[in-house]
Tab-separated table of C-alpha atoms in Angstrom:
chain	number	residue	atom	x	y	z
A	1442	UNK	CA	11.114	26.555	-13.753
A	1443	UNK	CA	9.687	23.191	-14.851
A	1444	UNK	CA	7.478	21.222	-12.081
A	1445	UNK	CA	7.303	17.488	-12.885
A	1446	UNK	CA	3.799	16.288	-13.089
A	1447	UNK	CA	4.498	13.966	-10.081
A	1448	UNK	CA	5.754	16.801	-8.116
A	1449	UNK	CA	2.464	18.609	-8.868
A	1450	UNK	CA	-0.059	15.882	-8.093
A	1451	UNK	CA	2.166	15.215	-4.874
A	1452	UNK	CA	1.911	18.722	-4.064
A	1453	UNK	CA	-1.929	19.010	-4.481
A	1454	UNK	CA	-2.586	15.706	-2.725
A	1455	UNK	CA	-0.412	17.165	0.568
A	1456	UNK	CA	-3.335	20.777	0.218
A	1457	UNK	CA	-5.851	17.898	0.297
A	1458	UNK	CA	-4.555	16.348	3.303
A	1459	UNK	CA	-4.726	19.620	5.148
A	1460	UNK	CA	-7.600	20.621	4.324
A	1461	UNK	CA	-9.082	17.092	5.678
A	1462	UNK	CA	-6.985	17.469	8.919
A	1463	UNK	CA	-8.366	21.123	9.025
A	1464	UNK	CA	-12.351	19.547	8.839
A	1465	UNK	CA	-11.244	17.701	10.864
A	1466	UNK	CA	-10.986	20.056	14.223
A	1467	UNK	CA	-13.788	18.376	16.026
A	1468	UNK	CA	-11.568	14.993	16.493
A	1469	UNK	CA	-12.144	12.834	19.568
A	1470	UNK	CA	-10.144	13.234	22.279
A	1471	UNK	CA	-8.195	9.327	21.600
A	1472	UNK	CA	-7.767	8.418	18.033
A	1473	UNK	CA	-6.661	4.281	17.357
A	1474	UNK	CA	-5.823	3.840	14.051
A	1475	UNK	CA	-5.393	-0.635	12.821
A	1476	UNK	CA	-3.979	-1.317	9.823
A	1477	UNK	CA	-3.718	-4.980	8.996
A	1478	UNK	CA	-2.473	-6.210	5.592
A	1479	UNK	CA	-1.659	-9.337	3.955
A	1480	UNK	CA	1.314	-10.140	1.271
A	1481	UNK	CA	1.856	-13.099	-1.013
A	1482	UNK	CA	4.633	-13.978	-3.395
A	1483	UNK	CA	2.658	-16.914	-5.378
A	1484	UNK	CA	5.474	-19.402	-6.805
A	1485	UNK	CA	8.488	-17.732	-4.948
A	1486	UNK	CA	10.802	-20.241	-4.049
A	1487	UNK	CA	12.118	-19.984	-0.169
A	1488	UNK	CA	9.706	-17.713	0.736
A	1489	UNK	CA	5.938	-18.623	2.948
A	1490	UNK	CA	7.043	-19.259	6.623
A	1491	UNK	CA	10.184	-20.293	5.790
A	1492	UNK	CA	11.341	-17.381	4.349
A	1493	UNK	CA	9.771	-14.930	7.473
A	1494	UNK	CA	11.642	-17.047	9.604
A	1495	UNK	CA	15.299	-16.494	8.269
A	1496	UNK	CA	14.221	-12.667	7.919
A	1497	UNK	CA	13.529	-13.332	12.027
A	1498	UNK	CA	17.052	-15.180	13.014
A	1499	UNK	CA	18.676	-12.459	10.200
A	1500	UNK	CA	17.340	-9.778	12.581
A	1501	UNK	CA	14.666	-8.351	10.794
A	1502	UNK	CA	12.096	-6.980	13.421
A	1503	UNK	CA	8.798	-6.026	12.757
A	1504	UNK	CA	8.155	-2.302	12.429
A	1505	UNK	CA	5.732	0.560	11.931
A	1506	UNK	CA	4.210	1.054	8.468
A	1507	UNK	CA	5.420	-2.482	7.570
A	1508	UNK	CA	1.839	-2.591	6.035
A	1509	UNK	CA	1.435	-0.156	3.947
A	1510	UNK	CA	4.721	-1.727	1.565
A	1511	UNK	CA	5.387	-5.197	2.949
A	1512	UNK	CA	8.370	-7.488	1.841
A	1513	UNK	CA	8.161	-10.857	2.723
A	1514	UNK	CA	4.919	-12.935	2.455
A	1515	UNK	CA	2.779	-12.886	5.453
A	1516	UNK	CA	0.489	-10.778	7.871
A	1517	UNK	CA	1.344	-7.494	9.226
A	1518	UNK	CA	-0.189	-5.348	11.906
A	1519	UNK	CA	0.350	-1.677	12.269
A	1520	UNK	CA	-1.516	0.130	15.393
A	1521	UNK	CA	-1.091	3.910	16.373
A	1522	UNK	CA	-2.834	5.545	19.040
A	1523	UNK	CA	-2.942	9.285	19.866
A	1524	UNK	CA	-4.372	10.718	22.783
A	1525	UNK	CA	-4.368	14.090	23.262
A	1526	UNK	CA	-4.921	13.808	27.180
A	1527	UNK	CA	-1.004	12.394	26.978
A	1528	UNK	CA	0.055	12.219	23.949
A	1529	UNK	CA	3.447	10.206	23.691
A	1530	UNK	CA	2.988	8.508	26.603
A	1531	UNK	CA	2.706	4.197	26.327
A	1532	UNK	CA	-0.463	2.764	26.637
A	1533	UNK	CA	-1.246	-0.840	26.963
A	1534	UNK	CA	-3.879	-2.728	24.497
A	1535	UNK	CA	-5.577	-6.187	25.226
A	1536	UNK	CA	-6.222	-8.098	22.454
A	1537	UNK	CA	-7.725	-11.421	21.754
A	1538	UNK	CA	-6.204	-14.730	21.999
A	1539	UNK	CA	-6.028	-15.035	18.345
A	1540	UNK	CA	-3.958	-12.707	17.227
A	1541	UNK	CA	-1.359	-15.110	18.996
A	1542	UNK	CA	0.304	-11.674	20.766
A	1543	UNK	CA	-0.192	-12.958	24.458
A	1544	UNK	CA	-3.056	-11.057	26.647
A	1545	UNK	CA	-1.952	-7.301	24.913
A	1546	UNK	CA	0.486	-5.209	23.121
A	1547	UNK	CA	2.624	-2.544	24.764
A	1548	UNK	CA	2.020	0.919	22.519
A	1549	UNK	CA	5.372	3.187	22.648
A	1550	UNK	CA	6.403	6.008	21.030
A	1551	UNK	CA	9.006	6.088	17.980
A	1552	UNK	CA	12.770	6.481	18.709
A	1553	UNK	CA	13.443	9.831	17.897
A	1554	UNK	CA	16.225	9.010	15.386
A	1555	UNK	CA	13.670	6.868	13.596
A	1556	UNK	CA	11.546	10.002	13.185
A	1557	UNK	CA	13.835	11.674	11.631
A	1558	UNK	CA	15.187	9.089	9.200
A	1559	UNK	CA	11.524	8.690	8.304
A	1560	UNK	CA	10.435	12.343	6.934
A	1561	UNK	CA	9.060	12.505	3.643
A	1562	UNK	CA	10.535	12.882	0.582
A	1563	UNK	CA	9.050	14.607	-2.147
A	1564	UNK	CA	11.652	13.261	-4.625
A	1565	UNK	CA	12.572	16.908	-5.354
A	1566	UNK	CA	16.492	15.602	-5.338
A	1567	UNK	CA	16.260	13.679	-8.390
A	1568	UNK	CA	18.536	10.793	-9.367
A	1569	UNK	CA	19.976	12.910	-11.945
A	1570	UNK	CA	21.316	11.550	-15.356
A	1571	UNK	CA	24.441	12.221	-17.447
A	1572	UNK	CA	24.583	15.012	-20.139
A	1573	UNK	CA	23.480	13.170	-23.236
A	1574	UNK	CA	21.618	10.148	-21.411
A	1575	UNK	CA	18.266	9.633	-21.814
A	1576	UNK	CA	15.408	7.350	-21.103
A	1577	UNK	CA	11.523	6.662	-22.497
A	1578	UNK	CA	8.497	5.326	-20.544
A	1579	UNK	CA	5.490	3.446	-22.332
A	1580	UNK	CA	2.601	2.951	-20.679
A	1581	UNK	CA	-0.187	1.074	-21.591
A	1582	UNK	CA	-3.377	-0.236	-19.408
A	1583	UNK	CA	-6.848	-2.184	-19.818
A	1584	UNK	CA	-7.232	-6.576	-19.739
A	1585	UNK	CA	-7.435	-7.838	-23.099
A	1586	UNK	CA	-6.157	-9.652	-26.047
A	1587	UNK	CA	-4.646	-6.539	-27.826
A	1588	UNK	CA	-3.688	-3.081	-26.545
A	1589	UNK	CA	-6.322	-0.291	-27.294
A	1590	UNK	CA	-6.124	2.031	-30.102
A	1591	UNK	CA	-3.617	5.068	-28.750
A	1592	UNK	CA	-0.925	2.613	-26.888
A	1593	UNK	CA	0.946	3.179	-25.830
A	1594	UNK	CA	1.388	6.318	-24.486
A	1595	UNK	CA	5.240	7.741	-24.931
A	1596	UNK	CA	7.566	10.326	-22.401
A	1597	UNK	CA	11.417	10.570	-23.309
A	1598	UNK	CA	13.599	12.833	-21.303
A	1599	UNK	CA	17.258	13.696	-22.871
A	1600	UNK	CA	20.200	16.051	-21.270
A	1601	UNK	CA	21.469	18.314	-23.649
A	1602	UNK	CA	23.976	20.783	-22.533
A	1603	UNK	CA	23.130	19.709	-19.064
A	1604	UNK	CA	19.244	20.571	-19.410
A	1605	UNK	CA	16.311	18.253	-19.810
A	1606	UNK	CA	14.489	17.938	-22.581
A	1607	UNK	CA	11.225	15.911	-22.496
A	1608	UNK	CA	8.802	14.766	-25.221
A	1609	UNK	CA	5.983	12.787	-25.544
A	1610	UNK	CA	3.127	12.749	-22.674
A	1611	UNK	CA	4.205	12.080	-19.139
A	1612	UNK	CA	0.974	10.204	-16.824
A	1613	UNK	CA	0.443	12.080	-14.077
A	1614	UNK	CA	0.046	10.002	-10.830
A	1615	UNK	CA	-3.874	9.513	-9.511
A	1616	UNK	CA	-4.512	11.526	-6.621
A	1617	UNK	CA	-4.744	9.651	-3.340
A	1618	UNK	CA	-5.888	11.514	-0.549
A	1619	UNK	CA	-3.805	11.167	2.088
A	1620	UNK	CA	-5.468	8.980	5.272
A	1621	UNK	CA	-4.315	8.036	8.776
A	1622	UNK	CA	-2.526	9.744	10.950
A	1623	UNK	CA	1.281	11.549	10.225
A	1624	UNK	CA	3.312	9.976	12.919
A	1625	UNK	CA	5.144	11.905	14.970
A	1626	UNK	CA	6.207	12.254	18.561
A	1627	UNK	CA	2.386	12.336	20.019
A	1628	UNK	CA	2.014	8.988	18.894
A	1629	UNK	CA	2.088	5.857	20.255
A	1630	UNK	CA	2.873	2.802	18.493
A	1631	UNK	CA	3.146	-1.189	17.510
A	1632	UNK	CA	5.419	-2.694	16.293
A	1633	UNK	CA	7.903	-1.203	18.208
A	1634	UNK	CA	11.772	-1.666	19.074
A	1635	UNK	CA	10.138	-3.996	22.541
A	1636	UNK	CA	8.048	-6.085	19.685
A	1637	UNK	CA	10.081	-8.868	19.423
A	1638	UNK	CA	7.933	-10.735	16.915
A	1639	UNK	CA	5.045	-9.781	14.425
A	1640	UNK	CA	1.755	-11.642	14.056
A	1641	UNK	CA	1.688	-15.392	12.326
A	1642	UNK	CA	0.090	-16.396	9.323
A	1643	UNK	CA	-2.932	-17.386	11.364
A	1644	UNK	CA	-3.226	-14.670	13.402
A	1645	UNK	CA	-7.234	-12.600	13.790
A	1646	UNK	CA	-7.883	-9.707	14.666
A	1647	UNK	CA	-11.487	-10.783	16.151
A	1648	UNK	CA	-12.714	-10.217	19.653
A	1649	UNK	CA	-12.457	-7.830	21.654
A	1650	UNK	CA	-9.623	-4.955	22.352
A	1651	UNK	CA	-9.313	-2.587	25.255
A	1652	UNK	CA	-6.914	0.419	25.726
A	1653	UNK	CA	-5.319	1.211	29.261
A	1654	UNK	CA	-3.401	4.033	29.693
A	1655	UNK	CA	-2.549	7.645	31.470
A	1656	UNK	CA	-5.431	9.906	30.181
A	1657	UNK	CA	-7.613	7.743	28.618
A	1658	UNK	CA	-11.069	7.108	28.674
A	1659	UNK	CA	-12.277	4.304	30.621
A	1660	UNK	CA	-14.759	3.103	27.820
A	1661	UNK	CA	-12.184	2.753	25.348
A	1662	UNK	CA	-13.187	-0.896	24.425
A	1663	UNK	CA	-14.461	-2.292	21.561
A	1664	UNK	CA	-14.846	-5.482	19.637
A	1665	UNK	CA	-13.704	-6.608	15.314
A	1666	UNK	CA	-15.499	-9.070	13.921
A	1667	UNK	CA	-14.784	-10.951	10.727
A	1668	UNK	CA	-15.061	-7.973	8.196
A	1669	UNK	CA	-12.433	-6.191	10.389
A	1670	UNK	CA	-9.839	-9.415	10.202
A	1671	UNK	CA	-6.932	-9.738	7.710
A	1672	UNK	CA	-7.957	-10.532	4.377
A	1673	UNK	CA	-6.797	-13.971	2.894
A	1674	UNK	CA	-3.982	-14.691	0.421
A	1675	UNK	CA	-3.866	-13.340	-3.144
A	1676	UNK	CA	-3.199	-16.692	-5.100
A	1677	UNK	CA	-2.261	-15.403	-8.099
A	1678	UNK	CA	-1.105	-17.085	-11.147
A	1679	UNK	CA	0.071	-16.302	-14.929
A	1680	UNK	CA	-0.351	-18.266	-18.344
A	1681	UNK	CA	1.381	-17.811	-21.616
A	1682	UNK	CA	4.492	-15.496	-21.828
A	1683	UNK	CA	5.320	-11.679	-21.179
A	1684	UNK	CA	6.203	-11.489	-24.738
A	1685	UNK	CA	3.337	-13.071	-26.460
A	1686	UNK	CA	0.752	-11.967	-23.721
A	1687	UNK	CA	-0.306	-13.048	-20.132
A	1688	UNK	CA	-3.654	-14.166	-18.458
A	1689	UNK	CA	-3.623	-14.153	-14.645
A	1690	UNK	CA	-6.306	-15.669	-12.697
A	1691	UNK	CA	-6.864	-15.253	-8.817
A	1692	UNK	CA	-9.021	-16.850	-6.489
A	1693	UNK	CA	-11.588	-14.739	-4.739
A	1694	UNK	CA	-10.608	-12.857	-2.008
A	1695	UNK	CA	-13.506	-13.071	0.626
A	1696	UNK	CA	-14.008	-9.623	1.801
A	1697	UNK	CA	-12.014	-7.858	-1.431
A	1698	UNK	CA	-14.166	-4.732	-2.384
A	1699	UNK	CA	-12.240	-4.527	-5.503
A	1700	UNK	CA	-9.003	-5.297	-7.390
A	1701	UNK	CA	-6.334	-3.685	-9.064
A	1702	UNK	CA	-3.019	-4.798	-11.226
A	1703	UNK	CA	0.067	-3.049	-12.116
A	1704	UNK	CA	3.196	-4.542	-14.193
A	1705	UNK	CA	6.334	-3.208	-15.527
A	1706	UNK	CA	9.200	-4.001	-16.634
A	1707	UNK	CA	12.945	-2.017	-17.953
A	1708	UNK	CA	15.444	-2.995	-20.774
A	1709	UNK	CA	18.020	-0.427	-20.681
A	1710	UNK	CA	16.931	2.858	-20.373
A	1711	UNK	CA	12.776	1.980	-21.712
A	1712	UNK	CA	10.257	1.337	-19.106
A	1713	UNK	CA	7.219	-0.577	-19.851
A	1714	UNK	CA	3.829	-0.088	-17.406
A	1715	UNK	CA	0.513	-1.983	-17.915
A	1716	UNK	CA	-2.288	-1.072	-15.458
A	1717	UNK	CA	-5.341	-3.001	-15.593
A	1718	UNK	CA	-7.676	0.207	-15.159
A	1719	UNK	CA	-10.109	0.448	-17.953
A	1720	UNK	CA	-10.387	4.085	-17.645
A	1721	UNK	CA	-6.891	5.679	-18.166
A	1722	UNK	CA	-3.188	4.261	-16.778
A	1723	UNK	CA	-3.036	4.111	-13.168
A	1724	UNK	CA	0.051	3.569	-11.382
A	1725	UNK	CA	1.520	2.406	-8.159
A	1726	UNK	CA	-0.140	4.854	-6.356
A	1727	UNK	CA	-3.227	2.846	-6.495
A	1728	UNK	CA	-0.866	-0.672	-4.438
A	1729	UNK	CA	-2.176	0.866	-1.205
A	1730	UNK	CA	-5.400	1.499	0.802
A	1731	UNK	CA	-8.020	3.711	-0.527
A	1732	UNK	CA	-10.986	5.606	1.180
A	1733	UNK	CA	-14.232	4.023	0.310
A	1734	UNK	CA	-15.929	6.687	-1.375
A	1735	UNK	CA	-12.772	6.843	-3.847
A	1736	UNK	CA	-13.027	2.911	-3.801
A	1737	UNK	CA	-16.650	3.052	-4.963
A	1738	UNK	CA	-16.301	5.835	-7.152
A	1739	UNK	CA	-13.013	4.322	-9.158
A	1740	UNK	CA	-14.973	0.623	-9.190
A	1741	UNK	CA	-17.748	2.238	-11.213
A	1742	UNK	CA	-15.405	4.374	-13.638
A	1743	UNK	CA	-13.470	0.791	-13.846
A	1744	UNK	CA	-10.308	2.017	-12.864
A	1745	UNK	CA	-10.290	-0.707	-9.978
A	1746	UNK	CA	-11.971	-4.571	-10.719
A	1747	UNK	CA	-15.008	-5.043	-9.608
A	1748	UNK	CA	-15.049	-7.676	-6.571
A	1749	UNK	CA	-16.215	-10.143	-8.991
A	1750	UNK	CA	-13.383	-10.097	-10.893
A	1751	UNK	CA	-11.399	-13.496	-11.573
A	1752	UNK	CA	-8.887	-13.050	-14.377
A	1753	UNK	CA	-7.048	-10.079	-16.654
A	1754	UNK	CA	-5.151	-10.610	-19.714
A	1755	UNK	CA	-1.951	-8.626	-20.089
A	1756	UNK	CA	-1.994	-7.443	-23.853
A	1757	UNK	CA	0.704	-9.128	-26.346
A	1758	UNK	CA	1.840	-5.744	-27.044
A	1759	UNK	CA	2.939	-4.904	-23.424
A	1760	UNK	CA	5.951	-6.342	-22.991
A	1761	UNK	CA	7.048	-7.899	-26.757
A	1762	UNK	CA	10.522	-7.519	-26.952
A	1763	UNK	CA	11.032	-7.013	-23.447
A	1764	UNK	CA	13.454	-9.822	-22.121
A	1765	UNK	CA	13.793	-8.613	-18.626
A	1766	UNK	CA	10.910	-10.170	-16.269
A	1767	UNK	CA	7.821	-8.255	-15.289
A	1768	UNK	CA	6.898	-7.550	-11.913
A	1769	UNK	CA	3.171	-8.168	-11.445
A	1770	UNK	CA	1.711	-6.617	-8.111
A	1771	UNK	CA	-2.004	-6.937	-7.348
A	1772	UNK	CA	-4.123	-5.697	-4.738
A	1773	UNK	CA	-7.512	-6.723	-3.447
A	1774	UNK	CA	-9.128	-4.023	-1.268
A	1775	UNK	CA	-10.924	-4.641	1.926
A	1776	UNK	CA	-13.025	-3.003	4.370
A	1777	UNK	CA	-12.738	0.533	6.250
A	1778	UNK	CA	-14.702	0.698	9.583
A	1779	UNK	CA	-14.956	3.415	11.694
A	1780	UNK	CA	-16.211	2.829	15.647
A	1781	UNK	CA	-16.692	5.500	18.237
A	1782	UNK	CA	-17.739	5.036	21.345
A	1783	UNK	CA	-21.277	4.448	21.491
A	1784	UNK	CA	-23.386	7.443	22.944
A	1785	UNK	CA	-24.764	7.265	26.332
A	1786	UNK	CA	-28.663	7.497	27.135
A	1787	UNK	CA	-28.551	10.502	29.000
A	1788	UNK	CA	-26.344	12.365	26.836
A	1789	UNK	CA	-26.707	16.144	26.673
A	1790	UNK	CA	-27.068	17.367	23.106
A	1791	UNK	CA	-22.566	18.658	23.278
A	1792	UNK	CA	-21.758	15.353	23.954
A	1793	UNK	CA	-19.231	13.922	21.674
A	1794	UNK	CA	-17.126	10.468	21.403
A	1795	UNK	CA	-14.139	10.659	23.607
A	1796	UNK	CA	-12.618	8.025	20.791
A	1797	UNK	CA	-12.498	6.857	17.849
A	1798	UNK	CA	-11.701	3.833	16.092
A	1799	UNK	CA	-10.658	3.307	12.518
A	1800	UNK	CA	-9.782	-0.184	11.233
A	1801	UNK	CA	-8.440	-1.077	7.760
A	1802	UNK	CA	-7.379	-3.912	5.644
A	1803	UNK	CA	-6.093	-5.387	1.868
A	1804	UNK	CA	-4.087	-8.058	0.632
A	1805	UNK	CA	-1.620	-7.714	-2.198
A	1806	UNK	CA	0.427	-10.252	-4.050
A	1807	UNK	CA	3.954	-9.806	-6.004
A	1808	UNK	CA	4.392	-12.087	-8.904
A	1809	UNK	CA	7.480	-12.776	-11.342
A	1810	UNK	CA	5.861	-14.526	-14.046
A	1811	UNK	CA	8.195	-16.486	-16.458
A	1812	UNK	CA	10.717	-18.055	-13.487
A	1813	UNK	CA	10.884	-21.075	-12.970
A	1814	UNK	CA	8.908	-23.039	-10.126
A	1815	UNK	CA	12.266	-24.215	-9.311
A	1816	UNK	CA	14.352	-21.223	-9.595
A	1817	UNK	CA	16.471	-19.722	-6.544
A	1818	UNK	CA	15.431	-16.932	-4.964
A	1819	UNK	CA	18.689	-15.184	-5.996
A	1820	UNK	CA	18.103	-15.868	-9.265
A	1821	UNK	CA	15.008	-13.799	-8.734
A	1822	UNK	CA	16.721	-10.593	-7.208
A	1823	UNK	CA	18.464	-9.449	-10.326
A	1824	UNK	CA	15.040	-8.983	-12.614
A	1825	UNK	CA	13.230	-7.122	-9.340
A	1826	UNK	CA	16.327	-5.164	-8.291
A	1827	UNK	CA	16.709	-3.546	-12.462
A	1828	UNK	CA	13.304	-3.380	-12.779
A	1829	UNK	CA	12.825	-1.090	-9.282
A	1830	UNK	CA	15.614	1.307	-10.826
A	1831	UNK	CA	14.299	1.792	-13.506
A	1832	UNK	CA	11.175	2.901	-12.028
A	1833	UNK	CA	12.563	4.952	-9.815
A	1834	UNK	CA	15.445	6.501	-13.053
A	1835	UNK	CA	11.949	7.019	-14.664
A	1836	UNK	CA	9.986	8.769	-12.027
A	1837	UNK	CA	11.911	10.372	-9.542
A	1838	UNK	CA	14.232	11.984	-12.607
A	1839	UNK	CA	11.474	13.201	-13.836
């Protein structure tokens, strides 16, 4: 039976996620994980504060894990709390005056039906494709003038007689070690369905936060300061033409630990991906947080920009003769911090934190190069709506 190379490294990155949670045994007794995350559409018409406000009056809510993918421009806040005293059970968190929240945040568990609609999926259904359809990925990666010598890399897959048959090489995904924790009922959470708004464009996480609730330590308090907060705005911007090659600039994100690009683009049934790694093609796997050591370790190979970085140039060859527009997304990487609560003077040598603290954060930027400063925002849809399928005919079929 064939295994798709995305199935694989999915497969192996799940065994490395247990075997983390199974080091892991010695875990405090109340665990607060903070995600913040910023997003930025640069030269999106409709969109800034605008746009989050008809996504409010249209009755889009905040939710949980709105920052690990977000959609419109903007801040988002994701906080899960799991105490094994009470697990489930709400707790109450005071926050600063700047994050613009009020005095705290009410942490509540998931509705149960929202647990269930959100279990992974290992793609293992397929999208499936006729009997004689077919489709062909190229991949290409590195900033420059012209694509290196060996791009791009090729993977066709045809039915015949209702069985695939691939050529070419397919890129196998890089493996991201799973982090935080796997929501489930023992969890506590914000956003929730009783959020009824999510944090401004303004909005810090600096000052001081304290936890209240059944079970939990009385110490559990604990203060951000700015290398915790959200990370600024990508401002990202193009030059030149898909077809004939793109530079992009950015200003410099204070607090980015590194950068990373990814574009593609379909026309029919051929995918084009660029990556700007310098070591190999990276893919979308990499638009999300990443453990520092991994960080550090993929900034010196130069699969991720160094934090100095100010500009990449798309090669000519990416997407010549590609008429559909690229989707650029970008990432800038900030800081991980772990707190625990601090050990007393007196403490006997089994003492151990009764919690823990782990704060996160990254800003990332979707660009469209090629539309128009004046174009609609529904003109936009069409480009980003073909382009996602064919990612997803490309990988998930595979």
């Amino acid at each position: 039976m064939h295994v798709s190379p995305l199935r694989a490294a999915s497969t192996l990155a799940l065994a490395l996620s247990a075997a983390t949670l199974a080091a892991s045994a010695q875990a405090a007794p109340a665990e607060l994980y903070i995600d913040a995350a910023t997003h930025a559409m640069p030269g999106m018409p409709g969109m800034g504060a605008m746009g989050r406000l008809a996504g409010a009056m249209g009755g889009q809510r905040p939710s949980y894990g709105m920052t690990r993918h977000p959609g419109m421009p903007g801040r988002y806040l994701d906080v899960a709390l799991y105490n094994r005293a009470a697990p489930g059970q709400p707790a109450t968190q005071a926050v600063p005056k700047g994050l613009q929240l009020g005095n705290s945040i009410e942490l509540l568990a998931r509705e149960r039906g929202r647990d269930e609609a959100a279990g992974s999926h290992d793609g293992s259904g397929g999208l499936g494709l006729a009997d004689g359809a077919s489709y062909r990925v190229r991949y290409f990666w590195g900033c420059g003038e012209q694509a290196r010598s060996g791009q791009p890399v090729e993977y066709s897959m045809t039915v015949r007689n209702g069985k695939p048959v691939q050529g070419g090489r397919a890129m196998a995904p890089r493996q991201v070690p799973a982090q935080g924790p796997d929501i489930g009922p023992q969890h506590v959470l914000w956003p929730n369905p009783g959020a009824r708004r999510g944090v401004s464009d303004t909005a810090s996480l600096v000052g001081t936060h304290r936890l209240e609730g059944s079970g939990l330590p009385a110490s559990l308090q604990f203060a951000l300061d700015r290398g915790d907060d959200f990370l600024p705005r990508i401002e990202l911007d193009s030059t030149g033409s898909p077809g004939e090659g793109m530079a992009l600039e950015w200003n410099p994100v204070d607090g980015a630990r590194g950068y990373f690009i990814h574009a593609m683009a379909s026309q029919g049934d051929t995918i084009v991906m660029w990556s700007s790694s310098e070591d190999g093609y990276a893919g979308p796997e990499l638009m999300d947080y990443l453990p520092e050591a991994l960080l550090a370790q993929w900034t010196g190979k130069r699969t991720v920009l160094g934090a100095d970085a100010r500009s990449c140039r798309i090669p000519a060859e990416v997407f010549a003769g590609v008429e559909a527009t690229p989707v650029v997304q970008m990432i800038a990487y900030g800081g991980q911090r772990s707190i625990a609560e601090p050990r007393p003077a007196d403490a006997g040598r089994d003492w151990s934190p009764a919690w823990t603290v782990r704060v996160r954060s990254k800003s990332t930027a979707m660009l469209m190069p090629g539309l128009a400063a004046g174009a609609t925002r529904d003109a936009a849809r069409p480009a980003a709506k073909e382009t996602a399928r064919g990612l997803l005919r490309g990988l998930l079929g595979n």
